[in-house]
Amino acid sequence: IKTINNILSIYPNPTNENIIISIDNYYGNIKTEVYDLIGHRLQTTNETTISLQDYARGIYLLKVAYGDIVEEVKVIKH
């Protein structure tokens, strides 16, 4: 059984524009994919700050991959 000691934070959520991804106690590479609710991939990035400025208001799904873990988080843009 694998224990996840890393704590994934995505803030601010809801957001107007930028979201910041923070993972406690993890210093390797992060890959984030942003999807709309229909499943279209909108962007892929290795940055920890992601701009949603050009997107419509609504709910987006972030898939954050780090190490051998993938976590999905919903983000609201208002």
XYZ file of C-alpha atoms in Angstrom, residues 2-9 22-30 64-71:
25
model
C 1.375 3.322 -1.062
C 1.002 6.316 1.197
C 0.884 9.723 -0.397
C 2.874 12.042 1.832
C 2.809 14.865 -0.667
C 0.037 17.357 -0.247
C -1.183 18.899 -3.482
C -2.525 22.443 -3.207
C 2.094 23.565 -4.812
C 3.122 20.102 -3.639
C 4.596 19.858 -0.170
C 7.832 17.874 0.114
C 8.115 17.251 -3.621
C 10.850 18.860 -5.687
C 10.797 16.910 -8.933
C 9.075 17.633 -12.209
C 5.387 18.393 -12.361
C -1.355 16.972 -12.099
C 1.309 14.282 -12.572
C 4.325 14.114 -10.280
C 6.521 11.158 -9.570
C 4.284 8.190 -10.323
C 1.154 9.899 -8.999
C -1.601 11.590 -10.991
C -4.170 13.645 -9.145
